[in-house]
Amino acid sequence: MVEMKIDEFVRKANRNSEIGADDNDGVISIFADTGDLLIDVPVDATNFLEVNWYNVKPVNYFSKHTREYLSALIDEFLQTPIDERFPEKKYRLVANPNSLEETGTYASRYVACIEDSMDSFSFVYGGPTIFSEKDLKQIEESHPNIAPAIEAMKERVNNE
């Protein structure tokens, strides 16, 4: 299955010296190295008909290699299921948000890991560990009784 996340599309487009790309408000904008806006690809587009091609001739802006590269990049992105395009959410688990006031230290503030065995689990406190949404879902499915606790402790991590 083809899979390309939005940030990966932007990163790959920006590797090419003739173009640049930005992700803004649900649209990936592609610019020529001159700064001219050429193409807008909505992040929820499913085919080339939904891509906004500005009134330009790509042949005037790009080499044949870049046109082929960009076309293949857009095609791969459009083939990716929409729900797979978005970056995976990441979280820290804040066990004791008032740990500094209560104990004078942050040592018990975060869950560093969740130890899981056949018949039990335990939260190990320590430094802030980043958990993916997928990992937390697996833990919640294995131990549904702690799902409310995990949901209550989630603190979204951005750009790490």
Coordinates of N, CA and C in Angstrom, one line a residue:
M1 N 0.8 -1.2 0.0 CA 0.0 0.0 0.0 C 0.9 1.2 0.0
V2 N 0.5 2.2 -0.8 CA 1.2 3.5 -0.9 C 0.8 4.3 0.3
E3 N 1.8 4.9 1.0 CA 1.6 5.7 2.1 C 2.5 6.9 2.2
M4 N 1.9 8.1 2.1 CA 2.7 9.3 2.2 C 2.0 10.3 3.1
K5 N 2.7 10.7 4.2 CA 2.1 11.7 5.1 C 2.3 13.1 4.5
I6 N 1.5 14.1 5.0 CA 1.6 15.5 4.5 C 3.0 16.0 4.7
D7 N 3.5 15.9 5.9 CA 4.9 16.4 6.1 C 5.9 15.8 5.3
E8 N 5.8 14.5 4.9 CA 6.7 13.8 4.1 C 6.6 14.4 2.6
F9 N 5.4 14.7 2.2 CA 5.2 15.3 0.8 C 5.9 16.6 0.8
V10 N 5.7 17.5 1.8 CA 6.4 18.8 1.8 C 7.9 18.6 1.8
R11 N 8.4 17.7 2.7 CA 9.8 17.5 2.8 C 10.4 17.1 1.5
K12 N 9.8 16.1 0.8 CA 10.3 15.6 -0.5 C 10.2 16.7 -1.6
A13 N 9.2 17.5 -1.6 CA 9.1 18.5 -2.6 C 10.2 19.6 -2.4
N14 N 10.5 19.9 -1.1 CA 11.5 20.9 -0.8 C 12.9 20.4 -1.1
R15 N 13.1 19.1 -1.3 CA 14.4 18.6 -1.7 C 14.8 19.0 -3.1
N16 N 13.8 19.3 -3.9 CA 14.1 19.7 -5.3 C 14.4 21.2 -5.3
S17 N 15.5 21.6 -6.0 CA 15.9 23.0 -6.0 C 15.0 23.9 -6.8
E18 N 14.2 23.3 -7.7 CA 13.3 24.1 -8.6 C 11.9 24.4 -8.0
I19 N 11.6 23.8 -6.9 CA 10.3 24.0 -6.3 C 10.4 24.1 -4.8
G20 N 9.3 24.5 -4.2 CA 9.2 24.6 -2.7 C 7.7 24.3 -2.4
A21 N 7.5 23.8 -1.2 CA 6.1 23.5 -0.8 C 5.9 23.9 0.7
D22 N 4.7 24.3 1.0 CA 4.3 24.6 2.4 C 2.9 24.0 2.6
D23 N 2.6 23.6 3.9 CA 1.3 23.1 4.3 C 0.6 24.2 5.1
N24 N -0.4 24.7 4.5 CA -1.2 25.8 5.1 C -2.7 25.5 5.1
D25 N -3.3 25.4 6.3 CA -4.7 25.3 6.4 C -5.4 24.3 5.5
G26 N -4.8 23.1 5.5 CA -5.4 22.0 4.7 C -5.1 21.9 3.3
V27 N -4.1 22.7 2.8 CA -3.7 22.8 1.4 C -2.2 22.8 1.4
I28 N -1.6 22.0 0.5 CA -0.2 22.0 0.2 C 0.0 22.9 -1.0
S29 N 0.7 24.0 -0.8 CA 1.0 24.9 -1.9 C 2.4 24.6 -2.4
I30 N 2.5 24.6 -3.7 CA 3.8 24.3 -4.4 C 4.1 25.6 -5.2
F31 N 5.4 26.0 -5.0 CA 5.9 27.2 -5.5 C 7.1 26.9 -6.4
A32 N 7.2 27.8 -7.5 CA 8.5 27.7 -8.3 C 9.6 28.4 -7.4
D33 N 10.8 28.1 -7.8 CA 11.9 28.8 -7.1 C 11.9 30.3 -7.2
T34 N 11.1 30.8 -8.2 CA 10.9 32.2 -8.3 C 9.9 32.8 -7.3
G35 N 9.2 31.9 -6.6 CA 8.2 32.3 -5.6 C 6.8 32.3 -6.1
D36 N 6.6 32.0 -7.4 CA 5.3 32.0 -8.0 C 4.5 30.8 -7.5
L37 N 3.3 31.0 -7.1 CA 2.4 29.9 -6.7 C 2.0 29.1 -7.9
L38 N 2.2 27.8 -8.0 CA 1.9 27.0 -9.1 C 0.7 26.1 -8.9
I39 N 0.7 25.4 -7.8 CA -0.2 24.3 -7.6 C -0.6 24.3 -6.1
D40 N -1.9 24.0 -5.9 CA -2.4 23.8 -4.5 C -3.0 22.4 -4.5
V41 N -2.5 21.6 -3.6 CA -3.0 20.2 -3.4 C -3.8 20.1 -2.1
P42 N -5.1 20.0 -2.1 CA -5.8 19.9 -0.8 C -5.4 18.6 -0.2
V43 N -5.2 18.6 1.2 CA -4.8 17.4 1.9 C -5.8 16.3 1.8
D44 N -7.0 16.6 1.5 CA -8.0 15.6 1.3 C -8.4 15.2 -0.1
A45 N -7.6 15.7 -1.1 CA -7.8 15.4 -2.5 C -7.6 13.9 -2.7
T46 N -8.4 13.4 -3.7 CA -8.3 12.0 -4.0 C -7.9 11.7 -5.5
N47 N -7.9 12.8 -6.3 CA -7.5 12.6 -7.7 C -7.0 14.0 -8.2
F48 N -6.4 13.9 -9.4 CA -5.8 15.1 -10.0 C -6.8 16.2 -10.3
L49 N -8.1 15.8 -10.5 CA -9.1 16.8 -10.8 C -9.3 17.8 -9.6
E50 N -9.0 17.3 -8.4 CA -9.2 18.2 -7.2 C -7.9 19.1 -6.9
V51 N -6.9 18.9 -7.7 CA -5.7 19.7 -7.6 C -5.9 21.0 -8.3
N52 N -5.6 22.1 -7.7 CA -5.7 23.4 -8.3 C -4.4 23.8 -9.0
W53 N -4.5 23.8 -10.3 CA -3.4 24.2 -11.2 C -3.5 25.7 -11.6
Y54 N -2.6 26.5 -11.2 CA -2.8 27.9 -11.5 C -2.4 28.1 -13.0
N55 N -2.8 29.2 -13.5 CA -2.7 29.5 -14.9 C -1.2 29.7 -15.3
V56 N -0.5 28.7 -15.3 CA 0.9 28.7 -15.6 C 1.3 27.5 -16.5
K57 N 2.4 27.6 -17.1 CA 2.9 26.5 -17.9 C 4.1 25.9 -17.2
P58 N 4.0 24.7 -16.6 CA 5.1 24.2 -15.8 C 6.4 24.1 -16.6
V59 N 6.2 23.9 -17.9 CA 7.4 23.8 -18.8 C 8.3 25.1 -18.7
N60 N 7.6 26.2 -18.4 CA 8.4 27.5 -18.2 C 9.1 27.5 -16.9
Y61 N 8.7 26.7 -15.9 CA 9.3 26.8 -14.6 C 10.2 25.7 -14.2
F62 N 9.9 24.5 -14.8 CA 10.7 23.3 -14.3 C 11.3 22.6 -15.5
S63 N 12.4 21.9 -15.1 CA 13.0 20.9 -16.0 C 12.1 19.7 -16.2
K64 N 12.3 18.9 -17.2 CA 11.5 17.7 -17.4 C 11.6 16.8 -16.2
H65 N 12.8 16.7 -15.6 CA 13.1 15.8 -14.5 C 12.2 16.3 -13.3
T66 N 12.1 17.6 -13.0 CA 11.3 18.1 -11.9 C 9.8 17.9 -12.2
R67 N 9.4 18.1 -13.4 CA 7.9 17.8 -13.8 C 7.6 16.4 -13.5
E68 N 8.4 15.5 -13.9 CA 8.2 14.0 -13.6 C 8.2 13.7 -12.1
Y69 N 9.2 14.3 -11.4 CA 9.3 14.1 -10.0 C 8.1 14.6 -9.3
L70 N 7.6 15.8 -9.6 CA 6.5 16.4 -8.9 C 5.2 15.6 -9.3
S71 N 5.1 15.2 -10.5 CA 3.9 14.4 -10.9 C 3.9 13.1 -10.1
A72 N 5.0 12.4 -10.0 CA 5.0 11.2 -9.3 C 4.8 11.4 -7.8
L73 N 5.3 12.5 -7.3 CA 5.1 12.8 -5.8 C 3.6 13.1 -5.6
I74 N 2.9 13.9 -6.4 CA 1.5 14.1 -6.2 C 0.7 12.9 -6.4
D75 N 1.1 12.0 -7.4 CA 0.3 10.8 -7.6 C 0.4 9.9 -6.4
E76 N 1.6 9.7 -5.8 CA 1.8 8.9 -4.6 C 1.0 9.4 -3.5
F77 N 1.0 10.8 -3.3 CA 0.2 11.4 -2.2 C -1.3 11.1 -2.4
L78 N -1.8 11.2 -3.7 CA -3.2 11.0 -3.9 C -3.6 9.6 -3.8
Q79 N -2.7 8.7 -3.9 CA -3.0 7.2 -3.7 C -3.0 6.8 -2.3
T80 N -2.5 7.7 -1.4 CA -2.5 7.4 0.0 C -3.9 7.6 0.6
P81 N -4.4 6.7 1.3 CA -5.7 6.9 2.0 C -5.7 8.2 2.8
I82 N -6.7 9.0 2.8 CA -6.7 10.3 3.5 C -6.4 10.1 5.0
D83 N -6.9 9.2 5.7 CA -6.6 9.0 7.1 C -5.1 8.7 7.4
E84 N -4.4 8.2 6.4 CA -3.0 7.8 6.6 C -2.1 9.0 6.3
R85 N -2.6 10.1 5.7 CA -1.8 11.2 5.4 C -1.3 12.1 6.5
F86 N -2.1 12.0 7.6 CA -1.8 12.9 8.7 C -0.7 12.3 9.6
P87 N 0.2 13.2 10.1 CA 1.2 12.7 11.1 C 0.5 12.0 12.3
E88 N 1.2 11.0 12.8 CA 0.7 10.3 13.9 C 0.8 11.2 15.2
K89 N -0.3 11.2 15.9 CA -0.3 12.0 17.1 C 0.6 11.4 18.2
K90 N 1.2 12.3 19.0 CA 2.1 11.8 20.0 C 1.7 12.5 21.3
Y91 N 2.0 11.8 22.4 CA 1.5 12.3 23.7 C 2.6 12.0 24.8
R92 N 2.5 12.8 25.8 CA 3.2 12.5 27.1 C 2.0 12.1 28.0
L93 N 2.3 11.3 29.0 CA 1.3 11.0 30.0 C 1.7 11.8 31.3
V94 N 0.9 12.8 31.7 CA 1.1 13.6 32.9 C 0.3 12.9 34.0
A95 N 1.1 12.3 34.9 CA 0.5 11.5 36.0 C 0.1 12.5 37.2
N96 N 1.0 13.4 37.4 CA 0.8 14.3 38.6 C 1.2 15.7 38.2
P97 N 0.2 16.4 37.6 CA 0.5 17.8 37.1 C 1.0 18.7 38.2
N98 N 0.6 18.5 39.5 CA 1.0 19.4 40.6 C 2.2 18.8 41.4
S99 N 3.0 18.0 40.8 CA 4.1 17.4 41.5 C 5.1 18.4 42.2
L100 N 5.3 19.5 41.5 CA 6.3 20.5 42.1 C 5.7 21.1 43.4
E101 N 4.4 21.4 43.3 CA 3.8 22.0 44.5 C 3.7 21.0 45.7
E102 N 3.4 19.7 45.3 CA 3.1 18.7 46.3 C 4.4 18.0 46.9
T103 N 5.4 17.8 46.0 CA 6.6 17.1 46.5 C 7.8 17.9 46.4
G104 N 7.8 19.1 45.7 CA 9.0 19.9 45.5 C 9.8 19.4 44.4
T105 N 9.4 18.4 43.6 CA 10.1 17.9 42.5 C 9.2 17.5 41.3
Y106 N 9.8 17.4 40.2 CA 9.0 16.9 39.0 C 9.1 15.4 38.8
A107 N 9.8 14.7 39.7 CA 10.1 13.3 39.6 C 8.8 12.4 39.3
S108 N 7.7 12.8 39.9 CA 6.5 12.0 39.7 C 5.5 12.6 38.8
R109 N 6.0 13.6 38.0 CA 5.0 14.3 37.1 C 4.6 13.4 35.9
Y110 N 5.6 12.7 35.3 CA 5.3 12.0 34.0 C 5.4 10.5 34.2
V111 N 4.7 9.8 33.3 CA 4.8 8.4 33.2 C 6.0 8.1 32.2
A112 N 7.0 7.5 32.7 CA 8.2 7.2 31.9 C 8.0 5.9 31.0
C113 N 7.3 5.0 31.6 CA 6.9 3.8 30.9 C 5.8 3.0 31.5
I114 N 5.2 2.2 30.8 CA 4.1 1.3 31.4 C 4.6 -0.1 31.3
E115 N 4.8 -0.7 32.4 CA 5.2 -2.1 32.4 C 4.0 -3.0 32.4
D116 N 4.1 -3.9 31.5 CA 2.9 -4.8 31.2 C 3.4 -6.2 31.3
S117 N 2.6 -7.0 32.1 CA 2.9 -8.4 32.1 C 1.6 -9.2 31.8
M118 N 1.6 -10.5 31.9 CA 0.4 -11.3 31.6 C -0.8 -10.9 32.4
D119 N -0.6 -10.5 33.7 CA -1.8 -10.3 34.5 C -1.8 -9.0 35.2
S120 N -0.9 -8.1 34.9 CA -0.9 -6.8 35.6 C -0.1 -5.7 34.7
F121 N -0.2 -4.5 35.2 CA 0.5 -3.4 34.6 C 0.9 -2.4 35.7
S122 N 1.8 -1.6 35.4 CA 2.2 -0.5 36.4 C 2.7 0.7 35.6
F123 N 2.5 1.8 36.2 CA 3.1 3.1 35.6 C 4.4 3.3 36.3
V124 N 5.4 3.6 35.6 CA 6.7 3.9 36.1 C 6.9 5.4 35.9
Y125 N 7.2 6.1 37.0 CA 7.3 7.6 36.9 C 8.7 8.0 36.6
G126 N 8.9 9.1 35.9 CA 10.2 9.6 35.6 C 10.2 10.7 34.6
G127 N 11.2 10.7 33.7 CA 11.2 11.7 32.7 C 10.1 11.6 31.7
P128 N 9.8 12.7 31.0 CA 8.7 12.6 30.0 C 9.0 11.8 28.8
T129 N 8.3 10.7 28.7 CA 8.4 9.8 27.5 C 7.3 10.1 26.5
I130 N 7.7 10.0 25.2 CA 6.7 10.3 24.2 C 6.1 8.9 23.7
F131 N 4.8 8.9 23.8 CA 4.0 7.7 23.4 C 3.3 8.0 22.1
S132 N 3.3 7.1 21.1 CA 2.5 7.3 19.9 C 1.1 7.0 20.2
E133 N 0.2 7.5 19.4 CA -1.3 7.2 19.6 C -1.5 5.7 19.4
K134 N -0.8 5.1 18.5 CA -0.9 3.7 18.2 C -0.5 2.9 19.4
D135 N 0.6 3.2 20.0 CA 1.1 2.5 21.2 C 0.0 2.6 22.4
L136 N -0.5 3.8 22.6 CA -1.5 4.0 23.7 C -2.8 3.2 23.4
K137 N -3.2 3.1 22.1 CA -4.4 2.4 21.8 C -4.2 0.9 22.1
Q138 N -3.0 0.4 21.8 CA -2.7 -1.0 22.0 C -2.7 -1.3 23.5
I139 N -2.2 -0.4 24.3 CA -2.2 -0.6 25.8 C -3.7 -0.6 26.3
E140 N -4.5 0.4 25.8 CA -5.9 0.5 26.2 C -6.7 -0.7 25.8
E141 N -6.4 -1.3 24.6 CA -7.1 -2.5 24.2 C -6.7 -3.7 25.1
S142 N -5.4 -3.8 25.5 CA -4.9 -4.9 26.3 C -5.5 -4.8 27.7
H143 N -5.6 -3.5 28.2 CA -6.1 -3.3 29.6 C -7.2 -2.2 29.5
P144 N -8.4 -2.5 29.1 CA -9.4 -1.5 29.0 C -9.8 -0.8 30.3
N145 N -9.5 -1.4 31.4 CA -9.8 -0.8 32.7 C -8.9 0.4 32.9
I146 N -7.7 0.6 32.3 CA -6.9 1.7 32.5 C -7.1 2.8 31.4
A147 N -7.9 2.5 30.4 CA -8.1 3.4 29.3 C -8.6 4.8 29.8
P148 N -9.5 4.9 30.8 CA -9.9 6.2 31.2 C -8.7 7.0 31.9
A149 N -7.8 6.3 32.6 CA -6.7 6.9 33.2 C -5.7 7.4 32.1
I150 N -5.5 6.7 31.1 CA -4.6 7.1 30.0 C -5.2 8.3 29.3
E151 N -6.5 8.3 29.0 CA -7.1 9.4 28.4 C -7.0 10.7 29.2
A152 N -7.1 10.5 30.6 CA -7.1 11.7 31.5 C -5.6 12.2 31.5
M153 N -4.6 11.4 31.3 CA -3.2 11.8 31.5 C -2.6 12.4 30.2
K154 N -3.3 12.2 29.1 CA -2.7 12.6 27.8 C -2.4 14.1 27.7
E155 N -1.2 14.4 27.2 CA -0.8 15.7 26.9 C -0.2 15.7 25.5
R156 N -0.8 16.4 24.6 CA -0.4 16.3 23.2 C 1.0 16.9 23.0
V157 N 1.9 16.3 22.2 CA 3.2 16.7 21.9 C 3.2 17.2 20.5
N158 N 3.7 18.4 20.2 CA 3.7 18.9 18.9 C 5.2 19.1 18.4
N159 N 5.4 18.6 17.2 CA 6.7 18.9 16.5 C 7.9 18.3 17.3
E160 N 7.8 17.1 17.8 CA 9.0 16.5 18.4 C 9.3 15.2 17.8

